[in-house]
Short mmCIF file of C-alpha atoms and ligand atoms in Angstrom, two decimals:
data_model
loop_
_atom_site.label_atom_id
_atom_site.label_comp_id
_atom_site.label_asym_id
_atom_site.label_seq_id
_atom_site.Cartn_x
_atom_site.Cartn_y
_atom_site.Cartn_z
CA UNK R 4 59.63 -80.93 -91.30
CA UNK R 5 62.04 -82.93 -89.79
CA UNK R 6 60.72 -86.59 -88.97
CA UNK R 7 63.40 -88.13 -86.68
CA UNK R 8 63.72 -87.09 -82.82
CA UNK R 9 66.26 -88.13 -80.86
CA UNK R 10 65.45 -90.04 -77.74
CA UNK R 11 65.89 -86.79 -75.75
CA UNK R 12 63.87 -84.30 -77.55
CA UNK R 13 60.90 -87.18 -77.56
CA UNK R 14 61.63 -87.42 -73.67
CA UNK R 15 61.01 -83.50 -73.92
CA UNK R 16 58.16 -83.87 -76.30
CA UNK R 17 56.66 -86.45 -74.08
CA UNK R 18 56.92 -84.16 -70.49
CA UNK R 19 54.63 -81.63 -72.46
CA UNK R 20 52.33 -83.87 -73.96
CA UNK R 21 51.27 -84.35 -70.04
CA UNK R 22 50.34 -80.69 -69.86
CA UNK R 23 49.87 -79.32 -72.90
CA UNK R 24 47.95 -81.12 -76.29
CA UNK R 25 51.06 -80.94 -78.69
CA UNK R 26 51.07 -79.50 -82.38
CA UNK R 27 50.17 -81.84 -84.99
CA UNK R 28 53.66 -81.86 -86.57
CA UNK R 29 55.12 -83.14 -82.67
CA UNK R 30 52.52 -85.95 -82.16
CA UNK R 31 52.93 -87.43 -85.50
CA UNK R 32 57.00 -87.47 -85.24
CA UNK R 33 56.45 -88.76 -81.38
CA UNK R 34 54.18 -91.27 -82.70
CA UNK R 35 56.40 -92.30 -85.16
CA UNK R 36 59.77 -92.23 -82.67
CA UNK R 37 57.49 -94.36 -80.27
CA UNK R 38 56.73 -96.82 -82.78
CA UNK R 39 60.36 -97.42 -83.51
CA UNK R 40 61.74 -96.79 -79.69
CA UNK R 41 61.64 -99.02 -76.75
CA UNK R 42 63.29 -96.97 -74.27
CA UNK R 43 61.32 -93.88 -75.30
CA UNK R 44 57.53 -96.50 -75.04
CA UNK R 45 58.76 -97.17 -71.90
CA UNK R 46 59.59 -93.65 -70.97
CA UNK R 47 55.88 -92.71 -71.97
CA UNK R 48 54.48 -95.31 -69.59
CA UNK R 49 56.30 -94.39 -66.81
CA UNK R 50 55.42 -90.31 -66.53
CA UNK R 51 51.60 -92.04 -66.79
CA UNK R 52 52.06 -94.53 -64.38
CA UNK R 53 53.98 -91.54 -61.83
CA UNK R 54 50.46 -89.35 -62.92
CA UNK R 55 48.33 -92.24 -62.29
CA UNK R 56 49.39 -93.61 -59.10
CA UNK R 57 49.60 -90.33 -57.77
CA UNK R 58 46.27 -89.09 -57.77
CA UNK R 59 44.94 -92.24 -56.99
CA UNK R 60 47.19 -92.08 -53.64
CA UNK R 61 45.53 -88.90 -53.29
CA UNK R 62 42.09 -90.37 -52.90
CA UNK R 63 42.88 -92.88 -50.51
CA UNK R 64 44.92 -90.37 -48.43
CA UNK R 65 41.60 -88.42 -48.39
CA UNK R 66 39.51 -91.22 -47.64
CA UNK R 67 41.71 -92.89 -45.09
CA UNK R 68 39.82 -92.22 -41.60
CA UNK R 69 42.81 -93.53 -39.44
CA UNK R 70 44.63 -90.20 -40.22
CA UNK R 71 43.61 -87.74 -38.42
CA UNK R 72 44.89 -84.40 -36.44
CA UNK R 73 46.47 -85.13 -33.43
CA UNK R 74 45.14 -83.66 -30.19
CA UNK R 75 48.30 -81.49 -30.02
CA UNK R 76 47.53 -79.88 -32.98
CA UNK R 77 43.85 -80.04 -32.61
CA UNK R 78 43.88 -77.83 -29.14
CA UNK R 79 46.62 -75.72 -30.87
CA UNK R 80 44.06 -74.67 -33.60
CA UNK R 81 41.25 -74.71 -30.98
CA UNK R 82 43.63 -72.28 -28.89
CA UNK R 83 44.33 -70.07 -32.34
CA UNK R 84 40.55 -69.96 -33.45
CA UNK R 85 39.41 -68.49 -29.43
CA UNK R 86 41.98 -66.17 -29.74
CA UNK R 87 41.32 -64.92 -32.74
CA UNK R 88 37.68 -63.78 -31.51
CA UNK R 89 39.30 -61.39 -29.03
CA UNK X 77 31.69 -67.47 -35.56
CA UNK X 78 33.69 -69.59 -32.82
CA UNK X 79 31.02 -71.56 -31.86
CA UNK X 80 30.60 -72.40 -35.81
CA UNK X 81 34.73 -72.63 -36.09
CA UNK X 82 34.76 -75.17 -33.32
CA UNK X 83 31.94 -77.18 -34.94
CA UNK X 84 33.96 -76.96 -38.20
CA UNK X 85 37.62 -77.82 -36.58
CA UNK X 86 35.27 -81.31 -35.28
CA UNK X 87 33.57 -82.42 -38.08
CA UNK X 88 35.81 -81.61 -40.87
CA UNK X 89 39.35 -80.92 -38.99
CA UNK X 90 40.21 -84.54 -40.08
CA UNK X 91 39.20 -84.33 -43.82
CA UNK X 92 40.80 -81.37 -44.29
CA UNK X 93 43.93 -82.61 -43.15
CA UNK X 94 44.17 -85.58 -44.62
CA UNK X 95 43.87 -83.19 -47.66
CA UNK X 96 46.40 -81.02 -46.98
CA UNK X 97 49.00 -83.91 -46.32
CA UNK X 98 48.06 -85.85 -49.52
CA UNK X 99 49.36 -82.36 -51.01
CA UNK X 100 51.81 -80.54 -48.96
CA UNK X 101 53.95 -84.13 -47.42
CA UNK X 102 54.25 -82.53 -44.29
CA UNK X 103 52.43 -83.18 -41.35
CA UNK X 104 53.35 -79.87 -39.67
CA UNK X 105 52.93 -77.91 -43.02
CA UNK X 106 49.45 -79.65 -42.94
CA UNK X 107 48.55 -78.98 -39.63
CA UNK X 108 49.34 -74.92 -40.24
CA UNK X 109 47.70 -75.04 -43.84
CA UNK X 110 44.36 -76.24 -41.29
CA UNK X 111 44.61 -73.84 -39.14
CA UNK X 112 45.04 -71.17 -41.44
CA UNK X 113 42.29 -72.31 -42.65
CA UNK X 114 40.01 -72.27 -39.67
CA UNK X 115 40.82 -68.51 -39.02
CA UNK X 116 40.61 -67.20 -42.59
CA UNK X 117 36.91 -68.91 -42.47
CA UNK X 118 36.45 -67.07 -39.46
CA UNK X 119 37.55 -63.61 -40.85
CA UNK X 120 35.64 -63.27 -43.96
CA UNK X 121 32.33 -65.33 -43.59
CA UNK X 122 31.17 -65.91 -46.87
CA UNK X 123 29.69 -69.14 -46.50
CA UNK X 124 25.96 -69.05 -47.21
CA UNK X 125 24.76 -72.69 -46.97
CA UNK X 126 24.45 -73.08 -50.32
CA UNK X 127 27.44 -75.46 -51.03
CA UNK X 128 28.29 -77.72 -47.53
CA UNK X 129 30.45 -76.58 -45.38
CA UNK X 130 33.23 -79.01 -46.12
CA UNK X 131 33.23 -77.81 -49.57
CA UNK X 132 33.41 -73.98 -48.92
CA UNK X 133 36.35 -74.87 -45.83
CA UNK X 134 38.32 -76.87 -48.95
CA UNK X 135 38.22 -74.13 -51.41
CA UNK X 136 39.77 -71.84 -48.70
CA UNK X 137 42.18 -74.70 -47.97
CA UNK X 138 43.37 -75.08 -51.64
CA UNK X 139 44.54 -71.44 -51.92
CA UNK X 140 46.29 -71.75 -48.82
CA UNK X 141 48.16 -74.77 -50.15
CA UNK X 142 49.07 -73.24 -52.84
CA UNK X 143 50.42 -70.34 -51.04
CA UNK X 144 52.89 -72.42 -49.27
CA UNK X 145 53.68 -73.94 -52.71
CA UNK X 146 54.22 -70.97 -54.02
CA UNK X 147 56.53 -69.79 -51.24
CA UNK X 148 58.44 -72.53 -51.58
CA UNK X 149 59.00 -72.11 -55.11
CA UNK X 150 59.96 -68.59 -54.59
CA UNK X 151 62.66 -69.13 -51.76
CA UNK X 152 65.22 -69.64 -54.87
CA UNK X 153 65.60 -67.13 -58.05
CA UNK X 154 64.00 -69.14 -61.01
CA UNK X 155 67.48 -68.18 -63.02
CA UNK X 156 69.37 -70.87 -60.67
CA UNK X 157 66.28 -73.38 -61.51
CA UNK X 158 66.41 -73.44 -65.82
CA UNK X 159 70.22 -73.38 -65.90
CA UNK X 160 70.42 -77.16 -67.25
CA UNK X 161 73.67 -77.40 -66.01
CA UNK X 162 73.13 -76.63 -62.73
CA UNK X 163 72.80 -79.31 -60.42
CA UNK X 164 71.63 -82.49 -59.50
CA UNK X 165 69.34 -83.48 -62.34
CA UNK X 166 71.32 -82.05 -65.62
CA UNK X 167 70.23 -83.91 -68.14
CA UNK X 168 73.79 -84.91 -69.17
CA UNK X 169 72.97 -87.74 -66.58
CA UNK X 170 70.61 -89.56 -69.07
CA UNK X 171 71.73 -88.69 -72.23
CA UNK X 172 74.38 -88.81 -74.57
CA UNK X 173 75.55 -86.24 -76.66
CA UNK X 174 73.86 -87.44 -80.06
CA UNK X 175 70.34 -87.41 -77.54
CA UNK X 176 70.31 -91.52 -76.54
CA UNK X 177 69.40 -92.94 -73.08
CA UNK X 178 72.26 -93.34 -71.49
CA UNK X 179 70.29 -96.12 -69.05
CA UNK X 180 67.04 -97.10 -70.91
CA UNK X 181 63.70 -96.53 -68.69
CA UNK X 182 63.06 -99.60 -67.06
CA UNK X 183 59.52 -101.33 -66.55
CA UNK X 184 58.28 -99.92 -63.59
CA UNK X 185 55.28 -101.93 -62.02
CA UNK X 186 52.05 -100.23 -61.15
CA UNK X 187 51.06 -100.93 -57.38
CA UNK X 188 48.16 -102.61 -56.99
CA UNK X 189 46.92 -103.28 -53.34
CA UNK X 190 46.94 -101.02 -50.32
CA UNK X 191 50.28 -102.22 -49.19
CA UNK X 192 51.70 -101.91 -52.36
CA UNK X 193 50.47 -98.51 -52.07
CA UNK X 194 51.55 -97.63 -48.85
CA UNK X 195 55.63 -98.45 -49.95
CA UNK X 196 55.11 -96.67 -53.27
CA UNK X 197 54.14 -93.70 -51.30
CA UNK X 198 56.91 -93.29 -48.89
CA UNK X 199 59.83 -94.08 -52.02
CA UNK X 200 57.56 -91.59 -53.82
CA UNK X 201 58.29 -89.02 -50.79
CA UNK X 202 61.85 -89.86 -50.65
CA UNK X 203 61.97 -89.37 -54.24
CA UNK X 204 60.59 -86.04 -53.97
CA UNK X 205 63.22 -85.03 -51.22
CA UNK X 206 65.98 -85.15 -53.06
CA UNK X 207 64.72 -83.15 -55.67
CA UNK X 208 65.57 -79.61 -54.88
CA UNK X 209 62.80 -78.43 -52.90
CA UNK X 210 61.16 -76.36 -55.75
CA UNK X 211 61.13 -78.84 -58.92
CA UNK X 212 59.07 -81.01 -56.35
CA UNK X 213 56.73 -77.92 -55.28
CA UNK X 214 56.30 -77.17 -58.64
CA UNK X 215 55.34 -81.11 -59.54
CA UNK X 216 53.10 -81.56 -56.52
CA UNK X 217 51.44 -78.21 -58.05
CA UNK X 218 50.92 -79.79 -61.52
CA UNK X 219 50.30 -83.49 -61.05
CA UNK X 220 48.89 -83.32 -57.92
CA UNK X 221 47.34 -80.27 -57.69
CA UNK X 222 45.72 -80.28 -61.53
CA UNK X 223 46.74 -76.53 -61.47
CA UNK X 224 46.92 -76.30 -65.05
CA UNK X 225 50.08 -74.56 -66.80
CA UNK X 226 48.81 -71.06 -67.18
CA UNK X 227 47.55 -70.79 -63.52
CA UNK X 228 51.48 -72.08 -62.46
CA UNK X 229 52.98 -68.91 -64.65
CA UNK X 230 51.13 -66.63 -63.59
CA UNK X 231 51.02 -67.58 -59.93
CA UNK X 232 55.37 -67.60 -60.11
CA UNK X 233 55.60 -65.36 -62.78
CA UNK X 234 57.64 -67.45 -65.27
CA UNK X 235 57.26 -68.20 -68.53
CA UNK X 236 55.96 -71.00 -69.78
CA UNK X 237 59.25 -72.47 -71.16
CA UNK X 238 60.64 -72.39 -67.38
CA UNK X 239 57.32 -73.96 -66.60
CA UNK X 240 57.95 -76.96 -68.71
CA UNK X 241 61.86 -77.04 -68.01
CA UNK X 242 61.30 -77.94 -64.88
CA UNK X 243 58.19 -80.19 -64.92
CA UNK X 244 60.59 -81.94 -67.41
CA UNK X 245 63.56 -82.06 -65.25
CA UNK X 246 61.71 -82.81 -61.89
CA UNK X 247 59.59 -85.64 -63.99
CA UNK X 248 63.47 -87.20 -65.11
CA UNK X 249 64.19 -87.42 -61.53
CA UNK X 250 61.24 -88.68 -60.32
CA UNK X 251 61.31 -92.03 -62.29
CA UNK X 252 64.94 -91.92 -62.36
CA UNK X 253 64.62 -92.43 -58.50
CA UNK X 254 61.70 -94.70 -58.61
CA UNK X 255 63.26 -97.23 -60.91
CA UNK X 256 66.19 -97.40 -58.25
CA UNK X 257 63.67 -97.65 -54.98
CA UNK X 258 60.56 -99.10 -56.36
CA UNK X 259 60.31 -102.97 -57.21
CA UNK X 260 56.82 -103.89 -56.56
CA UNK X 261 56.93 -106.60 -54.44
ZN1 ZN N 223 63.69 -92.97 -78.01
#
């Protein structure tokens, strides 16, 4: 097993570890890359920080009462929901 | 059923928008996924008090997101998405040929408050416009949706290497753009 990655297949290693848990062999030579690699650390913190802030902009986008439908598009839907009971 | 639709459309017409815009970006996409909503509740009645009613309209609401995601997606041949050196975001733009950072990441702060918040958002929805239109369907589907990997392949019907292609490639863009737009203030 080769040991080293290049900064661009740990880049590659590191987009998958979001979605997928990686094979044994990949964490230990990511772990091992990271350890030695600034850029790559860096990298790594800023997919979770992207994941992070994201869903927690999520929850206060759900949560945030002054958004709401405007009456356009409220008496659009109210218009779409009569006329769909004839 | 209208009488209960109208109900719905005024106590949970709101929430359910405010849902579909955290997801979809787009007001008007938001205001359709709603409405869509609102009739499809109407057609096939299933709801049967068990769970509330906000949490049976959302269920129908997330399949109708991702129905519009998955349109969007599939408005371009996949082929045209996993050629590397297609477009925009080839990865020859941040490395070199030996596989170094051409430009190392850069610190990129984490926004704390609700202002802070606010600006990330709207670089965060720039960012996401000038990816082309399907990497950023396809990463609003993963990181924002939590539709795990499988679900996304079988939903476009591509493999899972395409999957992670362009998670990969929309994710180098993404904080690419951010560390150009965002500086926490
Ligand atoms: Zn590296």
């Amino acid at each position: 097993m080769k040991l080293m990655l290049t900064c661009k297949q740990a880049s590659q290693i590191i987009s998958q570890s979001l979605d997928n848990p990686l094979s044994w062999q990949d964490r230990l030579r990511l772990k091992f890359h990271l350890f030695i690699c600034d850029a790559c650390t860096r990298f790594n913190q800023q997919l979770h920080l992207l994941n992070t802030v994201i869903k927690r902009i999520i929850k206060t986008t759900e949560s945030d009462n002054t958004i709401q439908l405007n009456s356009e598009a409220k008496a659009r839907i109210t218009q779409a929901i009569e006329s769909s009971s004839h | 059923m209208t009488n209960n639709a109208n109900d719905w459309l005024n106590e949970h017409g709101d929430y359910l928008y405010r849902f579909a815009l955290a997801r979809l970006r787009d007001p008007h996409q938001a205001e359709d996924a709603v409405q869509e909503t609102m009739l499809a509740a109407i057609k096939n009645n299933s709801f049967e008090g068990e769970s509330s009613a906000r949490t049976w309209l959302t269920g129908i609401l997330k399949h109708k997101i991702i129905d519009l995601q998955r349109k969007l997606i599939r408005e371009q041949p996949i082929s045209d998405l996993v050629d590397l050196d297609a477009s925009e975001t080839s990865m020859d733009d941040f490395f070199d040929k030996s596989g170094h950072w051409l430009e190392k990441p850069q610190f990129l702060e984490m926004p704390e408050n609700a202002l802070q918040q606010k600006q990330f958002l709207s670089i965060l929805n720039t960012c996401l416009d000038k990816l082309p239109a399907k990497l950023s369907a396809i990463f609003m589907m993963r990181d924002v949706h939590e539709s795990d990997n499988e679900n996304i392949c079988k939903e476009l019907n591509i493999t899972a290497t395409n999957a992670w292609v362009m998670l990969y490639r929309a994710r180098m863009g993404l904080r690419k753009c951010l560390e150009i737009h965002w500086i926490a203030g």
